Amino acid sequence: MGVTIKDVAKKAGVAPSTVSRVIADNSRISLDTKKRVRKAMKELGYHPNINARNLAVRSSQAIGVVMPSSTDKALQNPFFPEILRGIGSVAHGTEYSLYVSTGGTEEEQFEEVKRMVFGNRVDGIILLYSRANDEVTNFLFEKNFPFVIVGKPYAYENQITYVDNDNVRASREITQHLIDLGHQHIGFIGGSTERLVTVDRMEGYMTALKEAGLPVRDEYKVQTEFLESGGRKAVEELFSLDQPPTGLVIADDLVSLGVINMLEQLNFHVPEDISIASFNNVYLSEITRPPLTTVDIQIYLMGVHASRCLIEKVKAKDEPAKRIIVPHKIMYRQSTKKKEL
Amino acid sequence: MGVTIKDVAKKAGVAPSTVSRVIADNSRISLDTKKRVRKAMKELGYHPNINARNLAVRSSQAIGVVMPSSTDKALQNPFFPEILRGIGSVAHGTEYSLYVSTGGTEEEQFEEVKRMVFGNRVDGIILLYSRANDEVTNFLFEKNFPFVIVGKPYAYENQITYVDNDNVRASREITQHLIDLGHQHIGFIGGSTERLVTVDRMEGYMTALKEAGLPVRDEYKVQTEFLESGGRKAVEELFSLDQPPTGLVIADDLVSLGVINMLEQLNFHVPEDISIASFNNVYLSEITRPPLTTVDIQIYLMGVHASRCLIEKVKAKDEPAKRIIVPHKIMYRQSTKKKEL
DNA sequence: TTCATATCGGTAAGGGTTAACATATAATAG
DNA sequence: CTATTATATGTTAACCCTTACCGATATGAA
């Protein structure tokens, strides 16, 4: 370890600063010297020391990615590797590196973020969640540190750059789809209402019902993050109502999977007895039985946009707050079906 | 931005070096001064500049995580976020940060690794895959850069630290389980034989067959990474044999899901007509229908061990190569069933 | 009293890079 | 032929932190 810019300089017979300028491909260096220097670099196997450079330019060419805090299963959602892939692809293209913080408790998460920010480890941060009254968001916002949210910010909506889907509309459309299929009793299963995405999707669901003149029944709305005992019970209750739903809008493909399984145990069949429509279109949604009708939210693309926005923002700190709505697309598959009369 | 060690020093009325020593909790500093300094740090909101520190100590307190190269679905496997969570938990505990490289092509991946290594961005690397003749592995090995593999190294097995399961035994056991249930015709579906894990699992499968005096038939072995058209066809062929298998050992839960779906379309039922046993025990394997009999390889734990080993190795470069075999556990669920006579 | 040893801190030299400023040479204008 | 400017490179001071080495004071033993 340890061929430095000075070694290269000596070998090429120039000053270190010249080498530095060659690296930056500065136009003020003659082609001749550039060639000579590059040759020396290659011969010595020189690679710049990032830490030294970062120290000098007070940046880090790295972006931080913060996953939601969670000690449990939530992270097993393929959503995360997929969005990471999107973020990573542009990061790589622009020579940025990725720093990730993987949940743990909210407290730990906050610490990690502080480490990233104060330690100058990253130039900007992408938040892979949006939660009410989130310490991290507030911190970043107050510090005026470049960050973008994947999802909708809880506050300061037009001062924060974020990339999201039009979840309200998507949810309205997919609910509408169930209605079009003749369903009159449609339930909704979503995660915690602390998460903005749940709120939006629920709103879209309700809007569609209202537009169709259908009643919005509270008993039809279930909140469960994952199908642990609590959620299980909620679903069971839903289906022991006098009038159980014949259609279900579910906020996440993975949850749909669990629900379908549970329904089969209760001897309800999908889609014969009950239609299910959900969100995300992760890979597995096309290989389950039945394949899921789901909203393709284009996760990868969201990652790409988030990454791009962040980098723009990092480069020009006064870049105005942007909102990017990634278009969705409904994937009609076999988990929804016309209601038999 | 920008309260430095000097500011703290001035405020506390000591020299910068003293502050530095307080940060390192050096025993040469009296409790009194420590308190004073810490107070000053807090009041000024001081946080050390990581880049400067890294430069000074020639390390980075960060570990790199390399995902398999892949432009497609493979990364959507919940295996990845889960192992990341394991790695992250110990990384956080030891104040290390996580740097991840997210695939792309093999070429890009290699570049990223070089960036990490040469740029002093990370102190060590965890490889989340093991592939034959992998450039990255060779590079790391030759450079004698600290790294650990999750999975079994293709070469230099006893000079490389790795954490793995006993895949041969696990596969033997789960195949044995199918045999115990009365299955005589058992197929195997795995990924590319370039990946060591596939090789091991196939070996275990064959061993079990041989031990039971059952023939090992080549037509029963299918290779398909994911269920794209090619894999689909292979499975179809498998089931149009004169004697289609009644049991299937599948190297990955996610693939099982696809296979089950496909089988249902071909009008085979799981587990009535055919039993399926697979690997990984990702969360979704317990919520599918039927819930999968699968080998719990303890992904999270693998991450924890990999992380620990790497950190040990980083701290003591001459740490001998270790092999950690994370115990597996078979989860008996409903995708396997006694063969009807 | 004197020397040895601890204890506690300070000084200053890196660590590798960038960038503002300075300098030298060549080209052009007057 | 000198003055001015453009071009190409060198000098040097940051960037912020750690650590080897040195100094000062206090404590105790001889």
XYZ file of C-alpha atoms in Angstrom, chain B residues 72-315:
244
model
C -31.822 -9.085 -13.495
C -34.043 -10.487 -10.820
C -31.520 -12.409 -8.785
C -31.036 -9.523 -6.420
C -34.694 -9.444 -5.605
C -34.033 -12.406 -3.422
C -34.780 -11.531 0.192
C -31.562 -13.297 1.008
C -29.723 -10.083 0.368
C -31.441 -7.595 2.595
C -31.470 -10.233 5.273
C -27.778 -10.902 5.211
C -27.161 -7.196 4.951
C -29.096 -6.820 8.130
C -26.866 -9.350 9.835
C -23.720 -7.708 8.598
C -25.048 -4.305 9.470
C -25.908 -5.207 13.007
C -22.363 -6.070 13.996
C -20.932 -3.349 11.846
C -22.997 -0.857 13.694
C -22.041 -2.302 17.038
C -18.385 -1.913 16.238
C -18.779 1.496 14.656
C -18.014 0.296 11.202
C -19.920 1.568 8.248
C -21.184 -0.372 5.314
C -20.248 0.246 1.767
C -22.197 -1.704 -0.765
C -21.636 -2.439 -4.368
C -24.751 -3.483 -6.168
C -23.933 -5.698 -8.986
C -24.237 -4.472 -12.474
C -21.986 -6.373 -14.802
C -18.993 -8.336 -13.614
C -16.826 -5.681 -15.115
C -18.475 -2.843 -13.241
C -18.365 -4.849 -10.110
C -14.669 -5.359 -10.409
C -14.167 -1.666 -10.936
C -16.104 -0.876 -7.830
C -14.004 -3.254 -5.839
C -10.852 -1.686 -7.122
C -12.191 1.684 -6.170
C -12.890 0.432 -2.701
C -9.525 -1.186 -2.239
C -7.188 1.245 -3.887
C -9.005 4.266 -2.665
C -8.756 3.097 0.903
C -12.470 3.354 1.135
C -12.879 0.152 3.067
C -10.775 -1.882 5.424
C -12.131 -5.186 4.287
C -14.651 -6.773 2.000
C -17.423 -9.306 2.268
C -18.291 -11.178 -0.887
C -21.908 -12.230 -1.046
C -21.351 -14.866 -3.661
C -18.852 -17.410 -4.730
C -18.312 -18.032 -8.370
C -15.809 -20.040 -10.333
C -12.814 -18.105 -11.566
C -13.970 -14.895 -10.137
C -11.778 -11.949 -10.964
C -12.665 -10.152 -7.792
C -11.763 -13.020 -5.539
C -8.468 -13.530 -7.263
C -7.685 -9.878 -7.052
C -8.425 -9.678 -3.352
C -6.500 -12.834 -2.699
C -3.423 -11.741 -4.542
C -3.440 -8.326 -2.977
C -3.781 -10.012 0.383
C -6.582 -7.646 1.142
C -8.793 -8.710 4.054
C -11.943 -10.327 2.802
C -14.376 -13.046 3.647
C -16.693 -14.989 1.433
C -20.218 -15.932 2.227
C -20.305 -19.301 0.595
C -17.500 -21.641 -0.261
C -14.435 -20.342 -2.111
C -13.765 -21.909 -5.416
C -10.032 -22.182 -4.823
C -7.517 -21.762 -1.999
C -10.189 -23.083 0.271
C -8.000 -23.177 3.325
C -6.367 -19.868 2.807
C -9.565 -17.919 2.603
C -11.871 -17.129 5.462
C -15.421 -18.002 4.686
C -18.741 -18.620 6.292
C -20.997 -21.175 4.812
C -23.484 -23.847 5.654
C -22.771 -27.492 5.366
C -24.722 -27.520 2.165
C -23.806 -31.037 1.249
C -25.115 -32.393 4.488
C -28.147 -30.133 4.525
C -29.036 -31.234 1.057
C -28.455 -34.837 1.912
C -30.736 -34.526 4.901
C -33.528 -32.841 3.106
C -33.319 -35.298 0.239
C -33.305 -38.052 2.811
C -36.448 -36.563 4.213
C -38.150 -36.969 0.870
C -36.903 -40.523 0.656
C -38.190 -41.240 4.126
C -41.542 -40.040 2.969
C -41.478 -42.758 0.379
C -40.369 -40.842 -2.669
C -38.275 -42.778 -5.109
C -38.187 -40.384 -7.990
C -36.649 -37.169 -6.842
C -35.516 -34.320 -9.015
C -33.163 -31.471 -8.332
C -33.474 -27.901 -9.505
C -30.569 -25.588 -8.931
C -28.851 -22.588 -10.391
C -25.717 -22.394 -12.439
C -23.041 -24.916 -11.557
C -20.638 -22.036 -11.617
C -21.950 -21.207 -8.220
C -20.451 -23.401 -5.568
C -23.583 -23.529 -3.542
C -25.383 -25.262 -6.368
C -22.629 -27.801 -6.678
C -22.711 -28.645 -2.992
C -26.426 -28.941 -2.848
C -26.476 -31.132 -5.863
C -23.802 -33.307 -4.364
C -25.765 -33.775 -1.167
C -28.789 -34.668 -3.193
C -26.914 -37.309 -5.131
C -25.295 -38.722 -2.037
C -28.646 -39.237 -0.411
C -29.979 -40.995 -3.473
C -26.988 -43.283 -3.620
C -27.143 -44.074 0.066
C -30.715 -45.109 -0.407
C -29.769 -47.202 -3.392
C -31.764 -45.031 -5.742
C -30.505 -44.298 -9.232
C -29.173 -40.864 -10.019
C -30.774 -39.848 -13.263
C -29.422 -36.974 -15.264
C -32.833 -36.108 -16.619
C -33.856 -35.365 -13.050
C -31.356 -32.575 -12.698
C -32.395 -29.176 -13.915
C -30.319 -26.052 -14.032
C -32.058 -22.742 -14.099
C -31.203 -19.568 -12.321
C -34.656 -18.140 -12.394
C -37.746 -19.246 -14.083
C -37.341 -17.482 -17.331
C -38.489 -19.154 -20.476
C -35.553 -21.550 -20.468
C -36.145 -22.780 -16.970
C -39.805 -23.064 -17.615
C -39.188 -25.358 -20.490
C -36.788 -27.476 -18.503
C -39.366 -28.015 -15.825
C -41.991 -28.861 -18.380
C -39.720 -31.460 -19.868
C -39.017 -32.861 -16.439
C -42.694 -33.484 -15.990
C -43.318 -34.974 -19.353
C -40.881 -37.771 -18.679
C -42.296 -41.265 -18.673
C -41.669 -41.284 -14.971
C -41.901 -37.734 -13.651
C -40.474 -37.110 -10.202
C -42.742 -37.140 -7.193
C -40.314 -35.153 -5.110
C -38.185 -32.133 -5.852
C -35.229 -30.634 -4.097
C -34.917 -27.005 -5.087
C -31.936 -24.863 -4.242
C -33.857 -21.698 -3.488
C -37.183 -20.811 -1.926
C -37.967 -18.239 -4.526
C -37.489 -20.744 -7.300
C -39.765 -23.141 -5.456
C -42.463 -20.565 -5.581
C -42.204 -20.365 -9.317
C -42.072 -24.093 -9.718
C -45.140 -24.631 -7.597
C -47.030 -22.157 -9.675
C -45.885 -23.823 -12.847
C -46.825 -27.249 -11.590
C -50.294 -26.154 -10.726
C -50.705 -24.979 -14.277
C -49.613 -28.401 -15.452
C -52.186 -29.731 -13.059
C -49.808 -31.266 -10.586
C -50.543 -30.416 -6.963
C -48.125 -29.732 -4.187
C -47.836 -31.633 -1.928
C -50.473 -34.163 -3.042
C -48.849 -35.144 -6.307
C -45.410 -33.879 -5.682
C -43.392 -32.883 -2.669
C -41.094 -29.901 -2.702
C -38.228 -29.140 -0.374
C -35.995 -26.165 -0.739
C -33.422 -23.905 0.821
C -33.042 -20.628 2.682
C -36.170 -20.241 4.729
C -36.710 -16.652 3.784
C -39.712 -15.084 5.355
C -41.999 -15.701 2.462
C -41.508 -19.434 2.613
C -43.771 -19.590 5.611
C -46.541 -17.561 4.075
C -46.844 -19.237 0.728
C -49.301 -21.898 -0.061
C -48.338 -24.474 0.857
C -45.754 -23.241 3.344
C -42.437 -24.620 2.281
C -40.429 -27.383 3.858
C -37.076 -25.770 3.627
C -33.608 -25.672 5.099
C -33.191 -22.747 7.417
C -29.678 -21.629 6.655
C -29.817 -18.798 9.164
C -29.019 -15.995 6.822
C -28.896 -13.324 9.446
C -26.442 -15.328 11.483
C -24.249 -15.850 8.475
C -24.088 -12.124 8.069
C -23.164 -11.695 11.688
C -20.346 -14.203 11.461
C -19.039 -12.880 8.199
C -18.935 -9.439 9.636
C -17.189 -10.541 12.803
C -14.594 -12.558 10.981
C -13.833 -9.726 8.688
C -13.393 -7.259 11.473
C -11.070 -9.623 13.306
C -9.107 -10.012 10.177
C -8.924 -6.311 9.592
C -7.642 -5.732 13.069
